[in-house]
Structures are given as structure tokens and as C-alpha cells.
Amino acid sequence: MRWSRLFTAACAWFALSGAAFAQEQLSIRCMTVEPDEAQRDRIDQDVRRNMQMREALALAAVTGGTIDVYFHVINKGVSEADGNVPAAQIRAQIDVLNDASAQWGWRFRLVAVDRTTNAEWFTAGPSSVGERRMKAALRRGTADDLNIYSSNPGGGLLGWATFPSDYSRAPLQDGVVVLFSSLPGGSATPYNLGDTATHEVGHWMGLYHTFQGGCNERKGDLVSDTPAEKSPAFGCPTGRDSCSQNRFPGLDPITNFMDYTDDACMDRFSAGQDERMDATFATYRLGQ
């Protein structure tokens, strides 16, 4: 992980205002639909079963690998303001993903970029007809390949993703969607260092938000080394301890990619999150 720079997360209610994100405006950072409690239980059963099977067959544990990336630029015209992001920003986005995950053995390799001018797709929101059409037409690769779509869904929305467990049900919808101006060097200050994608790729690899379940340990993010957090953190509230009254130890994980703080506040996944990404990737994405 490159500790010399700080990164962002990409989900929550927060401020967006055209080119600059005005903090007095309430907006949606992420619309990733997380599994409910019953689905989460089934996912964990699947993961345990897969790990037991791999152990019985003496298969090596999954501790990283190279993920091919297909990057789909959706725009409404030829200019960067129309969403037609330059190649340099796409390369920088891949660098950001690699900086965030290299410590844990994962590498992202850009293998193809395509560009589509389509006004409906450019503003398509999650679960919309436009999104379904866009992904059905453009998605490439198999379950272990990452498809990223850059667009402008509007309404303050920065991005969303599918989970590994979603793939078998809807393979053509698998992938990550991000606001085009959240790429490194984009105009979506303070979310323009590229970690909208980092956060959403965390979901794509099986992670929940750090504040999942609030101060309820049994309904949290199922990662032991991310302290419980009552609610999303915004900005960079150093020293925040939202679950102290519930007697959960540890300050809120505001520097974690799976919280909602600014790009300049976040810089890490935890070892426990890495273990969960390894396990869910092996369960749902390898060999599909």
C-alpha cells in the first residue's frame, strides 16, 4: 500500500454540487445493495463450505492474484466534461486500485478500454433499465474479471457495485459503476483521488461497510479487526469513537476504504478485510 498518499471511499449521504462538491448539500455517495441478514448467513455458509472443501482437496489458499479490468467509458459527447475521461485518468485509476491492494497480493491489470456515447446510459442509476442495457451490451470476461463503468448518474451518487454472491444470479450485471469525475484528477472534490472505485471494488470483492450493523457486534461487517462504528463518518473526524458507550473497544475506522470519509482521509484495508476478500473471491469468482 502506498502510505505517502491518502485515498477515498465512495458511499453515503454527503455533499455534491456539480464540479465542486458543496458540503451543505445532501447527496448519496453509494447505492450498493448489501445482502440482508439471511443472505449474509448463506454467504458465510458458502464461504465456510468452500474453504473446507479446498482444505480437504489440499488446494492452496487464495491469497491474491491478478484481476483483469475492462474499463467502459460512458459519455454524452467528446469532451471530458461530457464524461469522455482521458486515458491518463484511467491509467491513474488502475494505479490507485493497485496501491490500495498491493500489500495484500492483489493486482489489477487494465486489458481493454471502450467508449460509448449514449445519453440514457450516461445518467442511468442503479437497477434502472439503462443500467441493465448498458451492462448487457458491454460487459466482458468471466466472474473473476472486473468491469468498471464510468458515467454520471446524477443526484449526488458516486457509485455502486455488485457482490461476488450476485454473479451466478445475474452475471451480465456484475461490476462497478463510478462517477466519471471521481477518477484521479477529476472535478469531484473532495472525492477525486480515485477511491470511489477502491470502495466499490471492496464491495465487488465481498466487503461490507465498516459501519454495517452499527454498534451491534454480531451484525457488523464480519471483520474482527475493524472496530464497531455506529454510523458513517464524513470528512476526517480524527478520534471519533461512536460506539464507546456500547463498550466496544477501538476508535472508529475512519481511515478504512469501506467507511465514507473524504479521499484525503482513507488509506487502508485491514488484514481481516483481506482475508474476507480472499475467501469470498475464491468462493464465488474462481472457476465460474
Coordinates of C-alpha atoms in Angstrom, one line a residue:
M1 CA 0.0 0.0 0.0
R2 CA 1.4 3.4 -0.8
W3 CA 1.3 5.2 2.5
S4 CA 2.5 8.5 1.2
R5 CA -0.9 9.5 -0.1
L6 CA -4.4 9.2 1.2
F7 CA -7.5 7.8 -0.5
T8 CA -11.3 7.9 -0.5
A9 CA -14.4 5.8 0.0
A10 CA -17.3 6.0 -2.3
C11 CA -20.6 5.7 -0.5
A12 CA -23.1 7.6 1.7
W13 CA -25.2 10.7 2.2
F14 CA -22.9 13.7 1.6
A15 CA -22.2 16.8 -0.4
L16 CA -22.1 17.1 -4.1
S17 CA -22.5 20.2 -6.3
G18 CA -21.6 20.0 -9.9
A19 CA -17.8 20.3 -10.4
A20 CA -17.2 21.0 -6.7
F21 CA -19.0 19.0 -4.0
A22 CA -20.7 21.6 -1.8
Q23 CA -20.8 20.2 1.7
E24 CA -24.0 21.8 2.6
Q25 CA -25.9 19.8 0.0
L26 CA -27.1 16.3 1.0
S27 CA -26.4 13.6 -1.6
I28 CA -25.9 9.9 -2.0
R29 CA -22.4 8.5 -2.1
C30 CA -23.2 4.8 -2.8
M31 CA -26.1 2.7 -3.7
T32 CA -24.6 -0.7 -3.4
V33 CA -27.4 -3.0 -2.2
E34 CA -26.0 -5.0 0.7
P35 CA -27.3 -8.5 1.4
D36 CA -29.9 -8.8 4.2
E37 CA -29.1 -10.8 7.3
A38 CA -30.4 -14.1 5.9
Q39 CA -28.4 -13.7 2.7
R40 CA -25.3 -12.8 4.8
D41 CA -25.7 -16.0 6.7
R42 CA -26.0 -18.0 3.5
I43 CA -22.9 -16.3 2.1
D44 CA -20.9 -17.2 5.2
Q45 CA -22.1 -20.8 5.0
D46 CA -21.0 -20.9 1.3
V47 CA -17.6 -19.4 2.2
R48 CA -17.0 -21.9 5.1
R49 CA -18.0 -24.8 2.9
N50 CA -15.7 -23.7 0.1
M51 CA -12.8 -23.3 2.5
Q52 CA -13.4 -26.7 4.0
M53 CA -13.5 -28.2 0.5
R54 CA -10.3 -26.6 -0.6
E55 CA -8.6 -27.8 2.6
A56 CA -9.9 -31.4 2.0
L57 CA -8.6 -31.3 -1.5
A58 CA -5.2 -29.8 -0.4
L59 CA -5.8 -26.8 -2.6
A60 CA -3.6 -23.8 -2.0
A61 CA -5.3 -20.9 -0.2
V62 CA -6.2 -17.9 -2.3
T63 CA -4.1 -15.0 -1.1
G64 CA -4.2 -12.7 -4.0
G65 CA -3.8 -12.8 -7.8
T66 CA -4.2 -10.7 -10.9
I67 CA -7.6 -9.3 -11.9
D68 CA -8.2 -8.2 -15.5
V69 CA -10.0 -4.9 -15.8
Y70 CA -12.3 -3.9 -18.6
F71 CA -13.0 -0.2 -18.4
H72 CA -16.1 1.2 -20.1
V73 CA -16.3 5.0 -20.6
I74 CA -19.9 6.1 -20.9
N75 CA -20.3 9.7 -22.1
K76 CA -22.7 12.1 -23.7
G77 CA -20.1 13.8 -26.0
V78 CA -16.5 14.2 -26.9
S79 CA -15.3 16.5 -24.1
E80 CA -14.0 15.5 -20.7
A81 CA -16.9 17.5 -19.2
D82 CA -19.2 15.1 -21.1
G83 CA -17.7 12.2 -19.3
N84 CA -15.2 11.3 -22.0
V85 CA -12.3 10.8 -19.5
P86 CA -8.8 10.7 -20.9
A87 CA -6.6 7.6 -21.0
A88 CA -4.3 9.1 -18.4
Q89 CA -7.1 9.3 -15.8
I90 CA -8.0 5.6 -16.5
R91 CA -4.4 4.6 -16.0
A92 CA -4.2 6.6 -12.8
Q93 CA -7.3 4.9 -11.5
I94 CA -5.7 1.5 -12.0
D95 CA -2.7 2.7 -10.2
V96 CA -4.9 3.8 -7.2
L97 CA -6.5 0.3 -7.1
N98 CA -3.1 -1.3 -7.1
D99 CA -1.7 1.0 -4.4
A100 CA -4.7 0.1 -2.2
S101 CA -4.4 -3.7 -2.7
A102 CA -0.7 -4.5 -3.5
Q103 CA 0.1 -5.1 0.2
W104 CA -2.5 -8.0 0.2
G105 CA -1.3 -9.7 -3.0
W106 CA -3.9 -8.4 -5.4
R107 CA -3.0 -6.7 -8.7
F108 CA -5.4 -5.0 -11.2
R109 CA -4.4 -5.2 -14.9
L110 CA -6.1 -2.9 -17.5
V111 CA -6.7 -5.1 -20.5
A112 CA -9.2 -3.0 -22.5
V113 CA -11.0 0.4 -22.7
D114 CA -14.0 1.1 -24.8
R115 CA -16.0 4.4 -25.2
T116 CA -19.8 4.7 -25.7
T117 CA -21.8 7.8 -26.4
N118 CA -25.2 7.2 -25.0
A119 CA -27.3 9.8 -23.2
E120 CA -29.5 7.2 -21.5
W121 CA -26.6 5.1 -20.2
F122 CA -24.7 8.2 -19.1
T123 CA -27.3 9.1 -16.5
A124 CA -28.5 5.6 -15.7
G125 CA -29.0 4.9 -12.0
P126 CA -28.7 1.6 -10.1
S127 CA -31.3 -1.1 -11.1
S128 CA -32.5 1.1 -13.9
V129 CA -33.4 -0.1 -17.4
G130 CA -30.5 1.9 -18.7
E131 CA -28.0 0.2 -16.4
R132 CA -29.2 -3.2 -17.4
R133 CA -29.0 -2.4 -21.1
M134 CA -25.5 -0.9 -20.7
K135 CA -24.1 -3.8 -18.8
A136 CA -25.7 -6.4 -21.0
A137 CA -24.2 -4.8 -24.1
L138 CA -20.7 -4.0 -22.7
R139 CA -19.7 -6.5 -20.0
R140 CA -16.7 -8.7 -20.9
G141 CA -14.9 -11.6 -19.3
T142 CA -15.9 -14.0 -16.6
A143 CA -16.6 -13.9 -12.9
D144 CA -13.1 -13.1 -11.9
D145 CA -12.8 -10.2 -14.3
L146 CA -13.6 -6.6 -13.2
N147 CA -15.8 -4.4 -15.3
I148 CA -15.8 -0.7 -14.4
Y149 CA -18.3 1.7 -15.9
S150 CA -17.7 5.5 -15.6
S151 CA -20.7 7.7 -16.1
N152 CA -22.8 10.5 -14.5
P153 CA -25.8 9.0 -12.7
G154 CA -26.6 12.4 -11.0
G155 CA -28.3 13.2 -7.7
G156 CA -25.0 13.2 -5.9
L157 CA -24.4 9.5 -6.5
L158 CA -20.8 8.5 -6.6
G159 CA -21.0 4.8 -7.3
W160 CA -22.3 1.3 -6.6
A161 CA -21.2 -2.3 -7.1
T162 CA -22.4 -5.9 -7.2
F163 CA -21.2 -8.5 -4.6
P164 CA -19.5 -11.8 -5.5
S165 CA -22.5 -13.7 -4.4
D166 CA -24.6 -11.9 -7.1
Y167 CA -22.7 -13.2 -10.0
S168 CA -24.4 -16.6 -10.5
R169 CA -27.9 -15.0 -10.5
A170 CA -27.1 -12.1 -12.9
P171 CA -23.6 -12.4 -14.5
L172 CA -24.2 -9.7 -17.1
Q173 CA -24.9 -7.2 -14.3
D174 CA -21.7 -7.9 -12.4
G175 CA -19.3 -4.9 -12.0
V176 CA -18.7 -1.5 -10.6
V177 CA -20.1 1.9 -11.6
V178 CA -18.4 5.1 -10.7
L179 CA -19.0 8.8 -11.2
F180 CA -16.6 9.8 -14.0
S181 CA -15.4 12.9 -12.2
S182 CA -14.3 10.8 -9.2
L183 CA -11.4 9.4 -11.1
P184 CA -7.9 10.8 -10.1
G185 CA -7.7 14.4 -11.2
G186 CA -11.4 14.7 -11.8
S187 CA -13.6 17.6 -10.6
A188 CA -15.5 15.8 -7.8
T189 CA -13.5 17.4 -4.9
P190 CA -13.0 16.0 -2.2
Y191 CA -13.7 12.7 -3.9
N192 CA -11.4 12.9 -6.9
L193 CA -8.4 10.8 -5.9
G194 CA -9.9 7.6 -7.3
D195 CA -11.1 5.8 -4.2
T196 CA -14.7 5.8 -5.2
A197 CA -13.6 2.9 -7.3
T198 CA -11.5 1.5 -4.4
H199 CA -14.5 1.4 -2.1
E200 CA -16.8 -0.1 -4.7
V201 CA -14.2 -2.7 -5.7
G202 CA -14.1 -3.6 -2.0
H203 CA -17.8 -4.5 -2.3
W204 CA -17.2 -6.3 -5.5
M205 CA -14.7 -8.5 -3.6
G206 CA -17.1 -9.2 -0.8
L207 CA -16.6 -6.4 1.8
Y208 CA -19.4 -4.6 3.8
H209 CA -19.3 -1.1 5.1
T210 CA -17.3 -0.7 8.3
F211 CA -20.5 0.7 10.0
Q212 CA -22.6 -2.3 9.0
G213 CA -24.9 -3.1 11.8
G214 CA -23.8 -0.1 13.9
C215 CA -22.7 -0.9 17.4
N216 CA -24.0 -4.5 17.2
E217 CA -21.0 -6.8 17.1
R218 CA -22.9 -9.8 15.7
K219 CA -24.4 -7.8 12.9
G220 CA -21.3 -5.9 11.9
D221 CA -19.0 -6.1 8.9
L222 CA -17.9 -9.6 10.0
V223 CA -14.3 -8.5 10.1
S224 CA -12.6 -8.8 13.5
D225 CA -10.1 -6.0 13.2
T226 CA -12.4 -3.1 12.1
P227 CA -13.8 -1.6 15.3
A228 CA -17.6 -1.2 15.5
E229 CA -18.9 2.1 14.2
K230 CA -22.4 3.5 14.9
S231 CA -22.8 5.3 11.6
P232 CA -20.9 6.5 8.5
A233 CA -18.1 9.0 9.2
F234 CA -17.7 12.1 7.0
G235 CA -14.8 14.4 6.4
C236 CA -12.0 13.1 8.5
P237 CA -13.1 13.1 12.2
T238 CA -9.9 12.1 13.9
G239 CA -10.6 10.4 17.3
R240 CA -14.2 9.6 16.6
D241 CA -15.5 6.8 18.8
S242 CA -19.1 6.4 18.1
C243 CA -19.5 3.0 19.9
S244 CA -17.7 3.9 23.1
Q245 CA -20.9 3.9 25.1
N246 CA -21.6 0.4 23.9
R247 CA -18.3 -0.8 25.4
F248 CA -16.8 -1.7 22.0
P249 CA -13.0 -1.1 22.0
G250 CA -11.3 1.0 19.4
L251 CA -11.7 4.3 17.6
D252 CA -13.9 4.4 14.5
P253 CA -12.0 3.1 11.4
I254 CA -12.2 6.4 9.6
T255 CA -9.1 5.7 7.5
N256 CA -10.6 2.5 6.1
F257 CA -11.7 2.4 2.5
M258 CA -15.0 0.9 3.5
D259 CA -16.1 3.9 5.6
Y260 CA -17.5 7.2 4.0
T261 CA -14.8 9.8 4.8
D262 CA -13.0 12.0 2.3
D263 CA -10.4 10.8 -0.2
A264 CA -7.7 12.5 1.8
C265 CA -8.7 10.6 5.0
M266 CA -8.6 7.0 3.8
D267 CA -5.6 4.8 3.1
R268 CA -6.2 1.2 4.0
F269 CA -7.9 -2.2 4.0
S270 CA -7.3 -4.3 7.2
A271 CA -5.8 -7.7 7.4
G272 CA -9.2 -9.1 8.3
Q273 CA -10.7 -7.5 5.3
D274 CA -8.0 -9.0 3.1
E275 CA -8.9 -12.5 4.5
R276 CA -12.6 -11.9 3.7
M277 CA -11.8 -10.7 0.2
D278 CA -9.6 -13.8 -0.4
A279 CA -12.3 -16.1 0.9
T280 CA -15.3 -14.6 -1.0
F281 CA -13.3 -14.3 -4.2
A282 CA -12.3 -17.9 -4.0
T283 CA -15.9 -19.0 -3.3
Y284 CA -17.8 -17.0 -5.9
R285 CA -15.4 -15.8 -8.6
L286 CA -12.8 -18.6 -9.2
G287 CA -13.8 -21.2 -11.7
Q288 CA -17.1 -19.7 -12.6

